[in-house]
Amino acid sequence: MATKTNFTSNGKKYYRINYDIGMDADGKRIRKQFVGKSRKEAEKKKLDYINKMNAGLKDAKNMWLAQTLKSWLFEVVKMSGNIKPTTFARYEGLYRNYIENSPIGCMSLDKLESIQIQRYYNKLFRQGKSSNQINYVNKFLKQFLNYAVDCGYILKNPCSGKKVAIPKENSDKVSERHIPVFNNEDLTKIIKAENSKIKYIALFSLSTGMRRGEIIGLKENDIDYKLKEIHIRRTVATTTIFDDNNKRSKQTIVQEPKSKNSKRTIPLPASLVEIIKASIKIKKSEKLKAGSSYCKDNLDYIFLSEQGNLINAGNLDKTWSKFLRSLNIPHKKFHALRHTYATKQFENNIPLKTISMLLGHSSIEITANIYTHVLKKEKEKSADILADIKTMV
């Protein structure tokens, strides 16, 4: 039996149904067409559309993922005033590198399904992207799709719940996570190195576990010598900034610490007092040398560039690399000093909760996950109670 059709397009026969969806400003009827290979298929498309409208959904047929996500990112997220510049720069990078020209980026929101997202993640994993990186992409995409649900573009978030799995290596293949730390020989070289600004910044991290941006964001009045405390109230970061026309530029800025717990007060080690005073002395010497060209806007910061500007993260990294080479120490990122501090604290039996608070982690679970290998080694040192009792009998 031949399939009934009612119109032809490009030499092919279809069945078309018209549906009134309202009136325009002139009182004329607004109609929407539903086309299928048969009347049954066209009717189904119409019914699906009516159900979506009744559920409060908007027509997302021509709302492409990449295009709509970009609009959300620059017109909603950026303009909300609730996002740090560094966070927005990270989001923009995730969009540009993983969504804009991706296999799912050209899909309309109403056609996007969990299995398509899963296949994309699997492809990224096979290409060498880590589980952590894919997880960042998923969190970002999930956040946008929650917005799409709120706006009525889609009924459900295809990333919510357990609809999508983050690809991971089999547990028996996963090697123990390596956390870079400096050995005692390297630390001795750093401590005995010729006095300099980069040495003092390094010793600050080594003795407090502070992040790089937190150290170069310290002001003189953040140090309480009487109560022997350091108040961490801000961080300095070099990041991509987008102007009103979304033009990109690199800038060094001051912003709130990384998380709520990052804004904290930690003990001031006695060994750090002289280092702070020596650092301030370097700053004053550089100010005197630069004369009128020295920037007067940041005088209360402990660490500044030779011209009195906030220290650029890229420049600090270069200086750090040069410093390690001069001491014949294998290169490790500056952040390895923070890892070294935490490891030394564990080795001295400082409780996990205390170390987590000192580091400014948002949760104790983060600390435990990062330093799993250290905790394991410390547990292996625990006493064999039965063996100790036997020796006493």
Short mmCIF file of C-alpha atoms in Angstrom, two decimals:
data_model
loop_
_atom_site.label_atom_id
_atom_site.label_comp_id
_atom_site.label_asym_id
_atom_site.label_seq_id
_atom_site.Cartn_x
_atom_site.Cartn_y
_atom_site.Cartn_z
CA MET A 1 0.00 0.00 0.00
CA ALA A 2 1.44 3.36 -1.05
CA THR A 3 2.21 5.93 1.64
CA LYS A 4 -0.12 8.91 1.38
CA THR A 5 1.64 12.26 0.77
CA ASN A 6 0.36 15.76 0.01
CA PHE A 7 3.29 17.75 -1.37
CA THR A 8 6.59 17.37 -3.22
CA SER A 9 9.98 19.01 -2.57
CA ASN A 10 13.12 18.49 -4.66
CA GLY A 11 11.46 15.59 -6.40
CA LYS A 12 10.60 13.78 -3.14
CA LYS A 13 7.11 13.28 -1.71
CA TYR A 14 6.22 14.26 1.85
CA TYR A 15 3.22 14.79 4.08
CA ARG A 16 2.79 18.28 5.54
CA ILE A 17 0.62 19.46 8.43
CA ASN A 18 -0.04 23.07 9.40
CA TYR A 19 -0.63 24.08 13.02
CA ASP A 20 -1.80 27.48 14.28
CA ILE A 21 0.41 28.74 17.12
CA GLY A 22 -1.03 32.24 17.55
CA MET A 23 -1.56 35.66 15.99
CA ASP A 24 0.97 38.29 14.94
CA ALA A 25 0.74 42.04 15.71
CA ASP A 26 -1.54 42.56 12.68
CA GLY A 27 -3.96 39.85 13.73
CA LYS A 28 -2.78 37.34 11.13
CA ARG A 29 -2.51 33.68 12.03
CA ILE A 30 0.99 32.32 12.72
CA ARG A 31 1.38 28.79 11.43
CA LYS A 32 4.06 26.18 11.97
CA GLN A 33 4.65 23.35 9.52
CA PHE A 34 5.49 19.74 10.37
CA VAL A 35 6.82 17.58 7.58
CA GLY A 36 7.29 13.82 7.51
CA LYS A 37 7.60 10.98 5.08
CA SER A 38 4.08 9.97 6.08
CA ARG A 39 1.07 11.52 7.79
CA LYS A 40 1.85 9.48 10.94
CA GLU A 41 5.41 10.89 11.12
CA ALA A 42 4.20 14.48 10.57
CA GLU A 43 1.50 14.06 13.23
CA LYS A 44 4.07 12.73 15.69
CA LYS A 45 6.30 15.78 15.14
CA LYS A 46 3.31 18.06 15.75
CA LEU A 47 2.36 16.19 18.93
CA ASP A 48 5.95 16.34 20.22
CA TYR A 49 5.97 20.09 19.61
CA ILE A 50 2.63 20.59 21.43
CA ASN A 51 3.84 18.53 24.40
CA LYS A 52 7.04 20.59 24.63
CA MET A 53 5.07 23.83 24.50
CA ASN A 54 2.73 22.57 27.24
CA ALA A 55 5.80 21.72 29.34
CA GLY A 56 6.98 25.31 28.95
CA LEU A 57 9.70 24.53 26.39
CA LYS A 58 10.73 26.92 23.65
CA ASP A 59 11.52 25.91 20.08
CA ALA A 60 15.25 25.05 20.21
CA LYS A 61 15.41 23.64 16.67
CA ASN A 62 17.85 26.30 15.44
CA MET A 63 19.65 26.89 18.75
CA TRP A 64 23.06 25.34 18.19
CA LEU A 65 25.01 24.23 21.25
CA ALA A 66 28.23 26.19 20.58
CA GLN A 67 26.43 29.34 19.50
CA THR A 68 23.96 29.38 22.40
CA LEU A 69 26.63 28.46 24.96
CA LYS A 70 28.81 31.34 23.78
CA SER A 71 25.90 33.76 24.15
CA TRP A 72 25.26 32.44 27.67
CA LEU A 73 28.96 32.72 28.57
CA PHE A 74 29.50 36.30 27.38
CA GLU A 75 26.03 37.79 27.87
CA VAL A 76 24.93 36.08 31.10
CA VAL A 77 27.91 34.67 33.02
CA LYS A 78 30.32 37.50 32.26
CA MET A 79 27.76 40.22 32.97
CA SER A 80 26.52 38.64 36.22
CA GLY A 81 29.33 40.24 38.23
CA ASN A 82 29.59 37.03 40.26
CA ILE A 83 32.55 35.45 38.50
CA LYS A 84 36.26 36.02 39.00
CA PRO A 85 38.27 37.02 35.90
CA THR A 86 40.45 33.90 36.27
CA THR A 87 37.37 31.67 36.40
CA PHE A 88 35.84 33.34 33.36
CA ALA A 89 39.12 32.94 31.46
CA ARG A 90 39.09 29.23 32.31
CA TYR A 91 35.47 28.91 31.11
CA GLU A 92 36.28 30.72 27.87
CA GLY A 93 39.20 28.35 27.31
CA LEU A 94 36.96 25.32 27.86
CA TYR A 95 34.45 26.71 25.36
CA ARG A 96 37.08 27.56 22.75
CA ASN A 97 39.06 24.30 23.06
CA TYR A 98 36.32 21.76 23.70
CA ILE A 99 32.93 23.09 22.53
CA GLU A 100 33.28 25.65 19.73
CA ASN A 101 34.52 23.31 16.98
CA SER A 102 33.59 19.99 18.57
CA PRO A 103 31.35 17.27 17.07
CA ILE A 104 28.57 18.28 19.48
CA GLY A 105 29.02 22.03 19.03
CA CYS A 106 27.05 22.09 15.77
CA MET A 107 24.09 20.18 17.21
CA SER A 108 20.80 21.86 18.06
CA LEU A 109 19.88 21.77 21.75
CA ASP A 110 16.69 19.78 21.13
CA LYS A 111 18.71 17.00 19.43
CA LEU A 112 21.54 16.79 21.97
CA GLU A 113 21.47 13.46 23.81
CA SER A 114 23.54 11.90 26.56
CA ILE A 115 24.99 9.20 24.30
CA GLN A 116 26.35 11.82 21.90
CA ILE A 117 28.07 13.64 24.75
CA GLN A 118 29.40 10.31 26.03
CA ARG A 119 30.87 9.45 22.62
CA TYR A 120 32.58 12.84 22.50
CA TYR A 121 34.10 12.33 25.95
CA ASN A 122 35.26 8.84 24.96
CA LYS A 123 36.92 10.31 21.86
CA LEU A 124 38.72 12.96 23.97
CA PHE A 125 39.94 10.23 26.32
CA ARG A 126 41.28 8.13 23.44
CA GLN A 127 43.08 11.25 22.17
CA GLY A 128 44.95 11.47 25.46
CA LYS A 129 42.87 13.92 27.49
CA SER A 130 42.87 13.11 31.21
CA SER A 131 39.80 12.14 33.21
CA ASN A 132 40.21 15.34 35.24
CA GLN A 133 40.21 17.53 32.13
CA ILE A 134 37.11 15.80 30.72
CA ASN A 135 35.45 16.23 34.10
CA TYR A 136 36.10 19.99 33.93
CA VAL A 137 34.47 20.07 30.48
CA ASN A 138 31.49 18.09 31.78
CA LYS A 139 30.95 20.41 34.77
CA PHE A 140 31.09 23.42 32.47
CA LEU A 141 28.68 21.90 29.94
CA LYS A 142 26.36 20.70 32.71
CA GLN A 143 26.20 24.23 34.13
CA PHE A 144 25.14 25.64 30.75
CA LEU A 145 22.58 22.90 30.14
CA ASN A 146 21.03 23.60 33.55
CA TYR A 147 20.58 27.15 32.32
CA ALA A 148 19.02 25.80 29.10
CA VAL A 149 16.52 23.80 31.18
CA ASP A 150 15.66 26.89 33.28
CA CYS A 151 15.07 28.89 30.09
CA GLY A 152 12.80 26.21 28.64
CA TYR A 153 15.11 25.34 25.74
CA ILE A 154 15.25 21.67 26.78
CA LEU A 155 13.19 19.54 29.16
CA LYS A 156 16.04 17.65 30.87
CA ASN A 157 19.80 18.09 31.21
CA PRO A 158 21.53 15.26 29.27
CA CYS A 159 24.56 15.61 31.60
CA SER A 160 22.65 15.32 34.88
CA GLY A 161 22.72 12.34 37.23
CA LYS A 162 24.53 9.30 35.92
CA LYS A 163 23.60 9.81 32.27
CA VAL A 164 27.22 10.48 31.30
CA ALA A 165 30.30 8.69 32.67
CA ILE A 166 33.76 10.28 32.78
CA PRO A 167 36.15 7.83 31.03
CA LYS A 168 38.83 6.41 33.32
CA GLU A 169 41.58 3.83 33.17
CA ASN A 170 40.86 0.46 34.74
CA SER A 171 41.72 0.63 38.44
CA ASP A 172 44.43 -2.02 38.07
CA LYS A 173 46.14 0.11 35.41
CA VAL A 174 46.08 3.40 37.26
CA SER A 175 49.53 4.23 38.58
CA GLU A 176 49.97 5.98 41.90
CA ARG A 177 49.57 9.72 41.47
CA HIS A 178 52.93 11.45 41.57
CA ILE A 179 53.07 14.65 43.60
CA PRO A 180 56.32 16.55 42.88
CA VAL A 181 58.24 17.51 46.02
CA PHE A 182 61.76 18.76 46.65
CA ASN A 183 64.14 16.43 48.47
CA ASN A 184 66.21 17.58 51.44
CA GLU A 185 69.31 18.09 49.29
CA ASP A 186 67.44 20.46 46.97
CA LEU A 187 65.89 22.30 49.91
CA THR A 188 69.31 22.81 51.46
CA LYS A 189 70.53 24.36 48.20
CA ILE A 190 67.55 26.75 48.13
CA ILE A 191 68.04 27.79 51.75
CA LYS A 192 71.78 28.37 51.27
CA ALA A 193 71.38 30.19 47.94
CA GLU A 194 72.41 33.82 47.60
CA ASN A 195 69.75 36.11 49.03
CA SER A 196 67.30 37.39 46.42
CA LYS A 197 63.62 38.18 45.94
CA ILE A 198 62.85 34.83 44.28
CA LYS A 199 64.58 32.96 47.12
CA TYR A 200 62.49 34.81 49.72
CA ILE A 201 59.26 34.12 47.80
CA ALA A 202 60.22 30.43 47.61
CA LEU A 203 60.99 30.25 51.33
CA PHE A 204 57.63 31.88 52.03
CA SER A 205 55.84 29.05 50.21
CA LEU A 206 58.05 26.38 51.74
CA SER A 207 57.45 27.57 55.30
CA THR A 208 53.70 28.35 55.01
CA GLY A 209 52.32 26.31 52.10
CA MET A 210 50.85 29.47 50.59
CA ARG A 211 50.00 29.59 46.91
CA ARG A 212 52.14 31.72 44.61
CA GLY A 213 49.39 34.31 44.06
CA GLU A 214 48.70 34.53 47.79
CA ILE A 215 52.35 35.31 48.52
CA ILE A 216 52.71 38.08 45.95
CA GLY A 217 49.33 39.42 47.10
CA LEU A 218 50.54 39.94 50.68
CA LYS A 219 50.65 43.44 52.13
CA GLU A 220 52.79 44.54 55.03
CA ASN A 221 49.75 44.95 57.29
CA ASP A 222 48.78 41.31 56.64
CA ILE A 223 51.62 40.31 58.97
CA ASP A 224 50.76 40.42 62.66
CA TYR A 225 54.09 40.14 64.48
CA LYS A 226 52.48 40.45 67.90
CA LEU A 227 50.02 37.57 67.49
CA LYS A 228 52.43 35.76 65.15
CA GLU A 229 49.86 35.40 62.35
CA ILE A 230 49.63 35.88 58.58
CA HIS A 231 46.28 37.06 57.21
CA ILE A 232 45.61 35.81 53.66
CA ARG A 233 43.03 38.18 52.21
CA ARG A 234 43.72 38.38 48.47
CA THR A 235 45.59 36.81 45.59
CA VAL A 236 47.42 38.26 42.59
CA ALA A 237 46.91 36.54 39.23
CA THR A 238 47.94 37.11 35.64
CA THR A 239 45.01 36.14 33.45
CA THR A 240 43.13 36.87 30.22
CA ILE A 241 40.71 39.78 30.52
CA PHE A 242 37.87 40.44 28.07
CA ASP A 243 36.79 44.06 27.53
CA ASP A 244 33.29 45.26 26.63
CA ASN A 245 33.91 44.20 23.03
CA ASN A 246 35.23 40.81 24.21
CA LYS A 247 38.73 41.67 23.04
CA ARG A 248 41.34 39.62 24.90
CA SER A 249 44.37 40.96 26.76
CA LYS A 250 46.70 39.68 29.49
CA GLN A 251 46.58 41.59 32.77
CA THR A 252 47.87 41.13 36.31
CA ILE A 253 45.02 41.66 38.75
CA VAL A 254 44.13 41.45 42.44
CA GLN A 255 41.14 39.29 43.36
CA GLU A 256 39.55 37.27 46.15
CA PRO A 257 41.36 34.07 47.19
CA LYS A 258 40.60 30.82 45.36
CA SER A 259 37.81 29.59 47.64
CA LYS A 260 35.97 30.56 50.84
CA ASN A 261 38.45 28.59 52.95
CA SER A 262 41.39 30.17 51.12
CA LYS A 263 40.69 33.44 52.93
CA ARG A 264 42.36 32.40 56.16
CA THR A 265 44.76 33.19 59.00
CA ILE A 266 47.81 30.97 59.46
CA PRO A 267 50.69 30.92 61.96
CA LEU A 268 53.70 33.11 61.26
CA PRO A 269 56.80 30.88 61.55
CA ALA A 270 59.54 32.53 63.59
CA SER A 271 62.06 31.71 60.84
CA LEU A 272 60.05 33.83 58.39
CA VAL A 273 60.22 37.12 60.28
CA GLU A 274 63.74 38.03 59.12
CA ILE A 275 62.88 36.96 55.55
CA ILE A 276 59.91 39.35 55.53
CA LYS A 277 62.06 42.21 56.78
CA ALA A 278 64.74 41.42 54.18
CA SER A 279 62.07 41.37 51.43
CA ILE A 280 60.76 44.78 52.45
CA LYS A 281 64.34 46.05 52.45
CA ILE A 282 64.74 44.86 48.81
CA LYS A 283 61.52 46.66 47.87
CA LYS A 284 62.73 49.93 49.40
CA SER A 285 66.09 49.59 47.67
CA GLU A 286 64.44 49.06 44.27
CA LYS A 287 62.15 52.05 44.88
CA LEU A 288 65.16 54.24 45.62
CA LYS A 289 66.97 52.99 42.52
CA ALA A 290 63.97 53.49 40.19
CA GLY A 291 63.30 56.99 41.42
CA SER A 292 60.32 58.79 39.92
CA SER A 293 59.57 55.90 37.53
CA TYR A 294 58.65 53.64 40.47
CA CYS A 295 54.90 52.93 40.68
CA LYS A 296 53.40 54.46 43.83
CA ASP A 297 50.10 52.51 43.70
CA ASN A 298 51.32 49.30 45.34
CA LEU A 299 53.73 50.45 48.05
CA ASP A 300 52.01 48.41 50.77
CA TYR A 301 52.71 45.07 49.03
CA ILE A 302 55.68 43.07 50.30
CA PHE A 303 56.76 41.71 46.90
CA LEU A 304 56.76 43.91 43.78
CA SER A 305 58.60 44.14 40.49
CA GLU A 306 61.66 46.37 40.20
CA GLN A 307 59.40 49.16 38.95
CA GLY A 308 56.87 48.76 41.76
CA ASN A 309 54.25 46.88 39.75
CA LEU A 310 52.38 43.75 40.79
CA ILE A 311 54.47 40.70 39.90
CA ASN A 312 53.49 39.05 36.62
CA ALA A 313 53.02 35.28 37.03
CA GLY A 314 54.77 34.51 33.74
CA ASN A 315 57.80 36.57 34.71
CA LEU A 316 57.91 34.89 38.11
CA ASP A 317 57.90 31.45 36.46
CA LYS A 318 60.85 32.43 34.27
CA THR A 319 62.78 33.78 37.26
CA TRP A 320 61.99 30.58 39.20
CA SER A 321 63.29 28.36 36.38
CA LYS A 322 66.48 30.42 36.15
CA PHE A 323 66.90 30.21 39.94
CA LEU A 324 66.67 26.39 39.92
CA ARG A 325 69.14 26.13 37.03
CA SER A 326 71.65 28.28 38.91
CA LEU A 327 71.45 25.81 41.82
CA ASN A 328 71.61 22.75 39.56
CA ILE A 329 68.21 21.57 40.81
CA PRO A 330 65.95 19.61 38.40
CA HIS A 331 63.03 21.79 37.37
CA LYS A 332 59.78 21.56 39.28
CA LYS A 333 56.92 24.02 39.17
CA PHE A 334 56.78 26.61 41.94
CA HIS A 335 53.68 24.81 43.27
CA ALA A 336 55.94 21.89 44.25
CA LEU A 337 57.04 24.00 47.23
CA ARG A 338 53.46 23.91 48.51
CA HIS A 339 53.38 20.12 48.04
CA THR A 340 56.69 19.88 49.89
CA TYR A 341 55.30 21.90 52.79
CA ALA A 342 52.22 19.64 53.06
CA THR A 343 54.33 16.47 52.86
CA LYS A 344 56.62 17.70 55.64
CA GLN A 345 53.59 18.45 57.80
CA PHE A 346 52.25 14.92 57.35
CA GLU A 347 55.67 13.49 58.16
CA ASN A 348 55.55 15.45 61.42
CA ASN A 349 52.18 13.88 62.32
CA ILE A 350 50.14 17.07 61.91
CA PRO A 351 46.43 16.05 61.57
CA LEU A 352 44.86 15.99 58.12
CA LYS A 353 42.16 18.52 59.09
CA THR A 354 44.77 20.99 60.34
CA ILE A 355 46.85 20.69 57.15
CA SER A 356 43.73 21.16 55.03
CA MET A 357 42.92 24.39 56.90
CA LEU A 358 46.51 25.67 56.62
CA LEU A 359 46.50 25.02 52.86
CA GLY A 360 43.12 26.71 52.41
CA HIS A 361 41.49 23.78 50.63
CA SER A 362 37.72 24.02 50.20
CA SER A 363 37.27 20.59 51.83
CA ILE A 364 39.28 18.01 53.74
CA GLU A 365 38.48 15.50 50.97
CA ILE A 366 40.51 17.54 48.48
CA THR A 367 43.55 17.40 50.76
CA ALA A 368 43.14 13.66 51.31
CA ASN A 369 42.80 12.98 47.56
CA ILE A 370 45.89 15.01 46.65
CA TYR A 371 48.11 13.48 49.32
CA THR A 372 46.78 9.92 49.27
CA HIS A 373 50.27 8.50 48.75
CA VAL A 374 51.67 10.43 51.73
CA LEU A 375 48.83 9.32 53.99
CA LYS A 376 49.41 5.74 52.91
CA LYS A 377 53.09 5.91 53.81
CA GLU A 378 52.31 7.44 57.20
CA LYS A 379 49.76 4.73 57.92
CA GLU A 380 52.40 2.09 57.16
CA LYS A 381 54.51 3.60 59.95
CA SER A 382 51.77 2.93 62.52
CA ALA A 383 52.70 0.71 65.39
CA ASP A 384 52.08 -3.03 65.36
CA ILE A 385 50.20 -3.21 68.68
CA LEU A 386 50.29 -7.01 69.03
CA ALA A 387 54.01 -7.15 68.29
CA ASP A 388 54.66 -4.44 70.91
CA ILE A 389 52.66 -6.32 73.55
CA LYS A 390 54.48 -9.60 72.84
CA THR A 391 57.82 -7.92 73.47
CA MET A 392 56.53 -6.73 76.83
CA VAL A 393 55.48 -10.23 77.97
#
